[in-house]
Amino acid sequence: MENPLLFKVSLSFSAHSIARQLSDRISYIPDAKQVYLNTLGIYAVEFYLRCMGFETDWEMGDSRDAKMLKFLNIADLPVRGIGKLECRTVFPDDRVCLVPPEALENRIGYVVVCLDASLKQATLLGFTPNADREIPLDRLQSLDELLTYLRQLNRENDSRRLALVFRQFLAKVHRVFGI
Amino acid sequence: MVASIDYPECQLQQLALEAQKYSPRHPQRQSALTQLVNLIQSSNQLGHPQCPSFLSHAYEDIYNEALQRTLLHVCQKIENYRPKHPVMAWVNYLLNYHVKAVINEYYHQGVTYIPTNRNDRDRSVVLSVDSLEEFLLESDRSNDSYQEEALLLRKFLEEDPENFLGTTHIRGRPDITFQRLAWRKYVEDRSWGDLSQEFGISTQTLCSFFNRNLRKFKLYFDRHLQF
């Protein structure tokens, strides 16, 4: 394939109205703004993943829970059967993406989304499976690699689930037949 | 008919047919769809369906919303594309449909899309960074409902009616309770770096303890706070 492709997502009513709903619950203004921007970032990543055939459970994420958002700067997006991606936003002049410490746990990876100043357009820049407090944008892996990574995790989870079912089956055989 | 198809259309059709060959999530399908979406977005062959004049101030947002829905539709239902039509004809047909649907929703649910300041009809719900800051500053966050919610949460953290928050602490550090951390975070708005210094313990340990327990206490919070 040619050069790694970025992915552009328009942000309109549906993105902004979720952002508004969630940020409306936050009284401290800087936090409300952060929640608003985080929500737009998650929306863009969710849109991309749905286009690529993955299913997401954003409603189940901590990032949709107003009580969690009052305490934590988090932007998690659960991908069904795979795990949680953290979606962090930057602006066009940024060279690094900051990840707050509360968003460093229980994540399978970090997707970085660039928002333009009009907040009408988001561009998915890439991802990294592991992050420290700062992600240099020139070290991001491509979206292609993100998809490969998600498929691989999905396969691993599938085989783990199968192994579990098989073990449970053996245990049952053992109980019933005493072998 | 095929002869009249120009270069980008030819490429679009190849990509659409390529995507159709594979099951969802197949790498070849994903790659073809990504290229297809990029090409559709950059092609200058997207239509601009009409919009009633009383909604013209919101046309760009209506169009963007409809375009998003169209692209999602294309990706999720690429099987529905029939090669006897040009891809752009199919895309524009969908776009037209979605613009109508969005207008319908925008019109009927207009109130939710127009900001609280209803006199200013030009301001859409889609805010830029600057207008977001303005909006937040103008929003009266000192009003009763915000004050009341903040007060209830403070009171809950302080009183800890079922005595969970004050008894849950970091292993080996009975002085660092969940209650204390929550108070520092929510009421005093302190940063994790700050708290790490104060308690002489790593940021990661603090965060990890706090995250885990905040999730654990979710039902406890919900039992006592009705918002």
Short mmCIF file of C-alpha atoms in Angstrom, two decimals:
data_model
loop_
_atom_site.label_atom_id
_atom_site.label_comp_id
_atom_site.label_asym_id
_atom_site.label_seq_id
_atom_site.Cartn_x
_atom_site.Cartn_y
_atom_site.Cartn_z
CA MET A 1 0.00 0.00 0.00
CA GLU A 2 1.08 3.59 -0.58
CA ASN A 3 1.85 6.10 2.15
CA PRO A 4 0.08 5.45 5.44
CA LEU A 5 -3.31 7.06 5.26
CA LEU A 6 -4.74 9.39 7.82
CA PHE A 7 -8.44 9.40 8.44
CA LYS A 8 -10.59 12.51 8.57
CA VAL A 9 -13.85 12.74 10.47
CA SER A 10 -16.29 15.66 10.36
CA LEU A 11 -17.58 16.74 13.73
CA SER A 12 -21.11 17.95 13.63
CA PHE A 13 -24.36 17.76 15.59
CA SER A 14 -24.05 14.25 16.94
CA ALA A 15 -20.43 14.68 18.09
CA HIS A 16 -20.98 18.11 19.58
CA SER A 17 -24.23 17.28 21.30
CA ILE A 18 -22.64 14.38 23.20
CA ALA A 19 -19.74 16.69 24.08
CA ARG A 20 -22.21 19.30 25.29
CA GLN A 21 -24.24 16.86 27.35
CA LEU A 22 -21.20 15.53 29.17
CA SER A 23 -19.43 18.84 29.69
CA ASP A 24 -22.65 20.39 30.99
CA ARG A 25 -22.32 18.15 34.01
CA ILE A 26 -18.94 19.56 34.97
CA SER A 27 -18.93 22.79 36.93
CA TYR A 28 -15.23 23.66 36.85
CA ILE A 29 -14.71 25.39 33.48
CA PRO A 30 -11.24 24.04 32.51
CA ASP A 31 -12.45 20.52 33.26
CA ALA A 32 -15.64 21.08 31.27
CA LYS A 33 -13.56 22.17 28.29
CA GLN A 34 -11.33 19.12 28.62
CA VAL A 35 -14.36 16.81 28.75
CA TYR A 36 -15.75 18.52 25.64
CA LEU A 37 -12.55 18.02 23.64
CA ASN A 38 -12.02 14.47 24.91
CA THR A 39 -15.53 13.58 23.80
CA LEU A 40 -14.91 14.87 20.26
CA GLY A 41 -11.73 12.77 20.11
CA ILE A 42 -13.52 9.61 21.21
CA TYR A 43 -16.32 10.28 18.73
CA ALA A 44 -13.80 10.42 15.87
CA VAL A 45 -12.07 7.19 16.88
CA GLU A 46 -15.39 5.43 17.36
CA PHE A 47 -16.51 6.52 13.92
CA TYR A 48 -13.30 5.20 12.37
CA LEU A 49 -13.53 1.85 14.13
CA ARG A 50 -17.16 1.40 13.11
CA CYS A 51 -16.23 2.13 9.49
CA MET A 52 -13.56 -0.54 9.79
CA GLY A 53 -16.05 -3.12 11.05
CA PHE A 54 -15.33 -3.10 14.78
CA GLU A 55 -18.01 -2.77 17.40
CA THR A 56 -17.66 -0.38 20.29
CA ASP A 57 -19.35 0.07 23.65
CA TRP A 58 -18.76 3.74 24.29
CA GLU A 59 -21.81 3.98 26.58
CA MET A 60 -20.10 1.50 28.90
CA GLY A 61 -16.91 3.56 29.08
CA ASP A 62 -15.91 5.60 32.12
CA SER A 63 -15.75 8.53 29.71
CA ARG A 64 -19.57 8.51 29.56
CA ASP A 65 -19.97 8.51 33.32
CA ALA A 66 -20.42 12.05 34.62
CA LYS A 67 -19.39 11.08 38.15
CA MET A 68 -16.10 9.60 36.96
CA LEU A 69 -15.49 12.66 34.80
CA LYS A 70 -15.78 14.94 37.81
CA PHE A 71 -12.61 13.34 39.18
CA LEU A 72 -10.69 12.00 36.21
CA ASN A 73 -9.41 13.28 32.88
CA ILE A 74 -10.11 10.15 30.88
CA ALA A 75 -11.17 9.39 27.30
CA ASP A 76 -11.61 5.63 27.13
CA LEU A 77 -13.41 3.81 24.35
CA PRO A 78 -14.19 0.12 24.93
CA VAL A 79 -13.82 -1.94 21.74
CA ARG A 80 -16.03 -5.00 21.97
CA GLY A 81 -14.20 -8.23 22.74
CA ILE A 82 -10.83 -6.47 22.62
CA GLY A 83 -10.27 -3.84 25.32
CA LYS A 84 -10.17 -0.13 26.00
CA LEU A 85 -8.49 2.40 23.75
CA GLU A 86 -7.62 5.81 25.17
CA CYS A 87 -8.37 8.63 22.69
CA ARG A 88 -6.33 11.79 23.26
CA THR A 89 -6.59 15.01 21.30
CA VAL A 90 -3.99 17.49 20.11
CA PHE A 91 -4.12 20.69 18.05
CA PRO A 92 -2.31 21.26 14.74
CA ASP A 93 0.78 22.94 16.26
CA ASP A 94 1.38 20.31 18.93
CA ARG A 95 4.40 18.03 18.73
CA VAL A 96 3.61 15.82 21.66
CA CYS A 97 0.42 14.41 23.05
CA LEU A 98 0.06 14.52 26.82
CA VAL A 99 -1.51 11.60 28.61
CA PRO A 100 -2.70 12.25 32.16
CA PRO A 101 -1.63 9.62 34.72
CA GLU A 102 -5.19 8.50 35.38
CA ALA A 103 -5.49 7.38 31.75
CA LEU A 104 -2.42 5.14 31.80
CA GLU A 105 -4.02 2.04 33.26
CA ASN A 106 -6.11 -0.72 31.72
CA ARG A 107 -5.60 0.51 28.17
CA ILE A 108 -4.70 -1.61 25.17
CA GLY A 109 -3.45 1.47 23.35
CA TYR A 110 -3.60 5.20 22.72
CA VAL A 111 -5.02 6.82 19.60
CA VAL A 112 -4.09 10.43 18.91
CA VAL A 113 -6.63 12.69 17.22
CA CYS A 114 -5.87 16.16 15.88
CA LEU A 115 -8.72 18.67 16.18
CA ASP A 116 -8.76 21.79 14.06
CA ALA A 117 -9.57 25.09 15.73
CA SER A 118 -13.08 25.21 14.28
CA LEU A 119 -13.75 21.84 15.96
CA LYS A 120 -15.49 20.81 12.75
CA GLN A 121 -12.87 18.34 11.70
CA ALA A 122 -10.80 15.65 13.40
CA THR A 123 -7.88 13.76 11.86
CA LEU A 124 -6.74 10.46 13.28
CA LEU A 125 -2.95 10.65 13.37
CA GLY A 126 -1.96 7.22 14.61
CA PHE A 127 -1.55 5.12 17.72
CA THR A 128 0.82 3.58 20.17
CA PRO A 129 0.23 0.42 22.22
CA ASN A 130 2.18 1.76 25.22
CA ALA A 131 2.39 5.30 26.43
CA ASP A 132 4.20 7.32 28.97
CA ARG A 133 3.05 10.76 30.07
CA GLU A 134 4.05 12.21 26.70
CA ILE A 135 3.68 10.69 23.26
CA PRO A 136 5.92 12.34 20.63
CA LEU A 137 3.75 12.61 17.54
CA ASP A 138 6.56 11.63 15.20
CA ARG A 139 6.75 8.24 16.91
CA LEU A 140 3.15 7.25 16.32
CA GLN A 141 2.40 4.03 14.50
CA SER A 142 0.04 4.12 11.54
CA LEU A 143 -3.68 3.42 11.59
CA ASP A 144 -2.96 0.34 9.51
CA GLU A 145 -0.85 -0.98 12.34
CA LEU A 146 -3.64 -0.14 14.77
CA LEU A 147 -6.05 -2.34 12.81
CA THR A 148 -3.52 -5.18 12.67
CA TYR A 149 -2.96 -4.84 16.41
CA LEU A 150 -6.70 -4.90 17.19
CA ARG A 151 -7.24 -7.99 15.04
CA GLN A 152 -4.37 -9.73 16.77
CA LEU A 153 -5.74 -8.91 20.25
CA ASN A 154 -9.14 -10.11 19.14
CA ARG A 155 -7.71 -13.44 17.99
CA GLU A 156 -5.83 -13.84 21.27
CA ASN A 157 -8.97 -13.09 23.27
CA ASP A 158 -10.96 -15.51 21.14
CA SER A 159 -8.53 -18.34 21.73
CA ARG A 160 -8.41 -17.51 25.43
CA ARG A 161 -12.22 -17.66 25.55
CA LEU A 162 -12.18 -20.98 23.68
CA ALA A 163 -9.57 -22.39 26.04
CA LEU A 164 -11.71 -21.33 28.99
CA VAL A 165 -14.82 -22.97 27.56
CA PHE A 166 -12.81 -26.11 26.90
CA ARG A 167 -11.43 -26.18 30.46
CA GLN A 168 -14.94 -25.71 31.84
CA PHE A 169 -16.13 -28.55 29.64
CA LEU A 170 -13.34 -30.84 30.89
CA ALA A 171 -14.13 -29.95 34.49
CA LYS A 172 -17.76 -30.84 33.90
CA VAL A 173 -16.83 -34.16 32.28
CA HIS A 174 -14.64 -34.78 35.26
CA ARG A 175 -17.45 -34.03 37.71
CA VAL A 176 -20.12 -36.02 35.90
CA PHE A 177 -18.13 -39.07 34.90
CA GLY A 178 -15.43 -38.97 37.52
CA ILE A 179 -12.67 -39.23 34.94
CA MET B 1 -20.96 3.16 -20.47
CA VAL B 2 -17.76 1.95 -18.85
CA ALA B 3 -15.78 3.99 -21.34
CA SER B 4 -17.31 7.23 -20.06
CA ILE B 5 -16.15 6.58 -16.50
CA ASP B 6 -13.29 8.93 -15.70
CA TYR B 7 -10.11 8.12 -13.82
CA PRO B 8 -11.13 8.67 -10.17
CA GLU B 9 -14.46 6.94 -10.76
CA CYS B 10 -12.62 3.97 -12.19
CA GLN B 11 -10.41 3.83 -9.11
CA LEU B 12 -13.41 4.26 -6.81
CA GLN B 13 -15.16 1.38 -8.46
CA GLN B 14 -12.11 -0.85 -8.19
CA LEU B 15 -11.88 -0.09 -4.48
CA ALA B 16 -15.58 -0.70 -3.90
CA LEU B 17 -15.47 -4.04 -5.71
CA GLU B 18 -12.27 -4.98 -3.88
CA ALA B 19 -13.89 -4.24 -0.51
CA GLN B 20 -16.93 -6.33 -1.43
CA LYS B 21 -14.77 -9.42 -1.89
CA TYR B 22 -13.79 -9.64 1.76
CA SER B 23 -15.59 -10.13 5.03
CA PRO B 24 -15.87 -7.28 7.54
CA ARG B 25 -12.58 -6.56 9.37
CA HIS B 26 -10.54 -8.31 6.72
CA PRO B 27 -7.34 -6.28 6.18
CA GLN B 28 -7.94 -6.01 2.43
CA ARG B 29 -11.44 -4.73 3.00
CA GLN B 30 -10.29 -2.22 5.59
CA SER B 31 -7.54 -0.96 3.34
CA ALA B 32 -9.89 -0.61 0.36
CA LEU B 33 -12.51 1.19 2.47
CA THR B 34 -9.97 3.60 3.95
CA GLN B 35 -8.77 4.54 0.48
CA LEU B 36 -12.34 4.74 -0.77
CA VAL B 37 -13.37 7.12 2.02
CA ASN B 38 -10.29 9.29 1.47
CA LEU B 39 -10.96 9.45 -2.24
CA ILE B 40 -14.64 10.29 -1.82
CA GLN B 41 -13.77 13.07 0.64
CA SER B 42 -11.17 14.59 -1.66
CA SER B 43 -13.13 14.16 -4.88
CA ASN B 44 -14.89 17.27 -6.05
CA GLN B 45 -17.82 15.20 -7.18
CA LEU B 46 -19.76 15.24 -3.96
CA GLY B 47 -23.15 16.83 -4.43
CA HIS B 48 -24.51 19.68 -2.36
CA PRO B 49 -28.16 18.88 -1.78
CA GLN B 50 -30.51 21.78 -1.21
CA CYS B 51 -31.50 22.98 2.20
CA PRO B 52 -34.46 25.22 3.15
CA SER B 53 -33.37 28.84 3.50
CA PHE B 54 -34.38 29.13 7.16
CA LEU B 55 -31.70 26.54 7.94
CA SER B 56 -29.06 28.02 5.67
CA HIS B 57 -27.01 29.34 8.60
CA ALA B 58 -26.44 25.72 9.62
CA TYR B 59 -25.84 24.30 6.15
CA GLU B 60 -22.18 23.37 6.68
CA ASP B 61 -23.00 21.40 9.82
CA ILE B 62 -26.03 19.72 8.27
CA TYR B 63 -23.89 18.74 5.32
CA ASN B 64 -21.06 17.44 7.53
CA GLU B 65 -23.43 15.39 9.63
CA ALA B 66 -25.02 13.91 6.53
CA LEU B 67 -21.63 13.20 4.96
CA GLN B 68 -20.51 11.30 8.06
CA ARG B 69 -23.62 9.16 7.97
CA THR B 70 -23.11 8.59 4.27
CA LEU B 71 -19.52 7.44 4.70
CA LEU B 72 -20.46 5.11 7.55
CA HIS B 73 -23.23 3.70 5.37
CA VAL B 74 -20.76 3.16 2.51
CA CYS B 75 -18.32 1.32 4.79
CA GLN B 76 -20.87 -0.83 6.58
CA LYS B 77 -22.99 -1.66 3.54
CA ILE B 78 -20.53 -1.74 0.70
CA GLU B 79 -22.25 -4.96 -0.45
CA ASN B 80 -25.22 -2.81 -1.49
CA TYR B 81 -23.18 -1.08 -4.16
CA ARG B 82 -24.06 -2.26 -7.68
CA PRO B 83 -21.33 -1.77 -10.28
CA LYS B 84 -23.80 -0.83 -13.01
CA HIS B 85 -23.86 2.69 -11.46
CA PRO B 86 -20.89 4.95 -10.82
CA VAL B 87 -19.79 4.90 -7.15
CA MET B 88 -20.31 8.67 -6.87
CA ALA B 89 -23.91 8.31 -8.07
CA TRP B 90 -24.56 5.87 -5.23
CA VAL B 91 -22.71 8.09 -2.72
CA ASN B 92 -24.61 11.20 -3.80
CA TYR B 93 -27.90 9.36 -3.65
CA LEU B 94 -27.10 8.40 -0.05
CA LEU B 95 -25.90 11.91 0.75
CA ASN B 96 -29.13 13.36 -0.54
CA TYR B 97 -31.11 10.95 1.61
CA HIS B 98 -29.06 11.71 4.73
CA VAL B 99 -29.25 15.50 4.25
CA LYS B 100 -33.04 15.19 4.25
CA ALA B 101 -32.93 12.98 7.33
CA VAL B 102 -30.63 15.37 9.20
CA ILE B 103 -32.78 18.38 8.29
CA ASN B 104 -35.78 16.50 9.54
CA GLU B 105 -34.10 15.83 12.85
CA TYR B 106 -32.57 19.27 13.07
CA TYR B 107 -35.91 20.86 12.42
CA HIS B 108 -37.96 18.70 14.75
CA GLN B 109 -35.42 18.59 17.52
CA GLY B 110 -34.28 22.13 16.85
CA VAL B 111 -34.38 23.11 20.48
CA THR B 112 -31.69 20.66 21.49
CA TYR B 113 -29.43 21.86 18.72
CA ILE B 114 -29.78 25.56 19.38
CA PRO B 115 -27.72 26.75 22.32
CA THR B 116 -29.35 27.87 25.56
CA ASN B 117 -29.07 31.43 24.34
CA ARG B 118 -32.01 31.16 21.97
CA ASN B 119 -31.96 34.78 20.84
CA ASP B 120 -28.75 34.17 19.01
CA ARG B 121 -30.03 32.00 16.18
CA ASP B 122 -26.79 32.01 14.23
CA ARG B 123 -24.92 30.11 16.87
CA SER B 124 -25.04 26.45 16.19
CA VAL B 125 -24.41 23.69 18.68
CA VAL B 126 -21.18 23.06 16.81
CA LEU B 127 -18.72 25.27 18.65
CA SER B 128 -15.19 26.25 17.68
CA VAL B 129 -12.44 26.36 20.33
CA ASP B 130 -13.00 30.09 20.80
CA SER B 131 -16.76 29.90 20.94
CA LEU B 132 -16.52 26.93 23.32
CA GLU B 133 -14.48 29.02 25.74
CA GLU B 134 -16.92 31.88 25.37
CA PHE B 135 -19.86 29.55 25.84
CA LEU B 136 -18.38 28.04 29.00
CA LEU B 137 -17.63 31.45 30.47
CA GLU B 138 -21.12 32.69 29.69
CA SER B 139 -22.77 29.54 30.98
CA ASP B 140 -23.74 30.34 34.50
CA ARG B 141 -21.85 27.66 36.35
CA SER B 142 -22.48 29.41 39.64
CA ASN B 143 -26.22 28.86 39.28
CA ASP B 144 -28.30 26.84 41.69
CA SER B 145 -28.21 23.46 39.99
CA TYR B 146 -24.40 23.46 39.71
CA GLN B 147 -24.02 24.75 43.25
CA GLU B 148 -26.40 22.20 44.60
CA GLU B 149 -24.72 19.31 42.83
CA ALA B 150 -21.29 20.40 43.99
CA LEU B 151 -22.57 20.83 47.51
CA LEU B 152 -24.17 17.39 47.58
CA LEU B 153 -21.01 15.76 46.31
CA ARG B 154 -18.86 17.58 48.89
CA LYS B 155 -21.26 16.62 51.62
CA PHE B 156 -21.22 13.00 50.47
CA LEU B 157 -17.42 12.90 50.42
CA GLU B 158 -17.25 14.46 53.86
CA GLU B 159 -19.97 12.47 55.59
CA ASP B 160 -19.30 9.14 53.89
CA PRO B 161 -22.63 7.81 55.19
CA GLU B 162 -21.75 4.11 54.95
CA ASN B 163 -18.20 4.62 56.04
CA PHE B 164 -16.43 3.17 52.98
CA LEU B 165 -14.43 6.11 51.67
CA GLY B 166 -12.57 6.85 54.88
CA THR B 167 -11.69 3.24 55.61
CA THR B 168 -10.26 2.39 52.17
CA HIS B 169 -6.59 3.31 52.03
CA ILE B 170 -3.41 2.56 50.14
CA ARG B 171 -1.76 -0.60 51.45
CA GLY B 172 0.62 0.27 54.26
CA ARG B 173 -0.45 3.92 54.27
CA PRO B 174 -3.57 4.29 56.43
CA ASP B 175 -3.21 8.07 56.13
CA ILE B 176 -3.90 8.03 52.36
CA THR B 177 -7.58 7.17 52.25
CA PHE B 178 -9.83 7.31 49.22
CA GLN B 179 -11.83 9.98 51.01
CA ARG B 180 -8.79 12.18 51.45
CA LEU B 181 -7.70 11.81 47.83
CA ALA B 182 -11.19 12.46 46.51
CA TRP B 183 -11.42 15.61 48.59
CA ARG B 184 -8.04 16.85 47.38
CA LYS B 185 -9.00 16.11 43.76
CA TYR B 186 -12.55 17.35 43.68
CA VAL B 187 -12.78 20.11 46.26
CA GLU B 188 -9.22 21.43 46.23
CA ASP B 189 -8.62 20.63 42.53
CA ARG B 190 -5.07 19.42 43.18
CA SER B 191 -3.00 17.69 40.51
CA TRP B 192 -1.69 14.13 40.82
CA GLY B 193 1.87 15.44 40.73
CA ASP B 194 1.06 17.69 43.64
CA LEU B 195 -0.47 14.89 45.67
CA SER B 196 2.40 12.57 44.84
CA GLN B 197 4.75 15.11 46.45
CA GLU B 198 2.54 15.71 49.43
CA PHE B 199 2.25 12.02 50.29
CA GLY B 200 5.67 10.92 49.07
CA ILE B 201 4.22 8.19 46.89
CA SER B 202 4.33 7.71 43.11
CA THR B 203 1.68 9.28 40.89
CA GLN B 204 0.99 5.91 39.33
CA THR B 205 0.31 4.23 42.67
CA LEU B 206 -2.04 7.05 43.67
CA CYS B 207 -3.89 7.01 40.35
CA SER B 208 -4.16 3.29 40.20
CA PHE B 209 -5.58 3.10 43.73
CA PHE B 210 -7.96 5.98 43.08
CA ASN B 211 -9.21 4.70 39.69
CA ARG B 212 -9.83 1.20 40.94
CA ASN B 213 -11.77 2.35 43.97
CA LEU B 214 -13.73 5.06 42.20
CA ARG B 215 -15.08 2.35 39.93
CA LYS B 216 -15.72 0.09 42.90
CA PHE B 217 -17.64 2.85 44.71
CA LYS B 218 -19.78 3.73 41.70
CA LEU B 219 -22.89 2.07 43.13
CA TYR B 220 -22.23 3.63 46.51
CA PHE B 221 -22.08 7.07 44.86
CA ASP B 222 -25.24 6.29 42.90
CA ARG B 223 -27.14 5.20 46.01
CA HIS B 224 -26.58 8.55 47.68
CA LEU B 225 -26.34 11.03 44.82
CA GLN B 226 -29.25 11.32 42.44
CA PHE B 227 -27.54 13.10 39.58
#
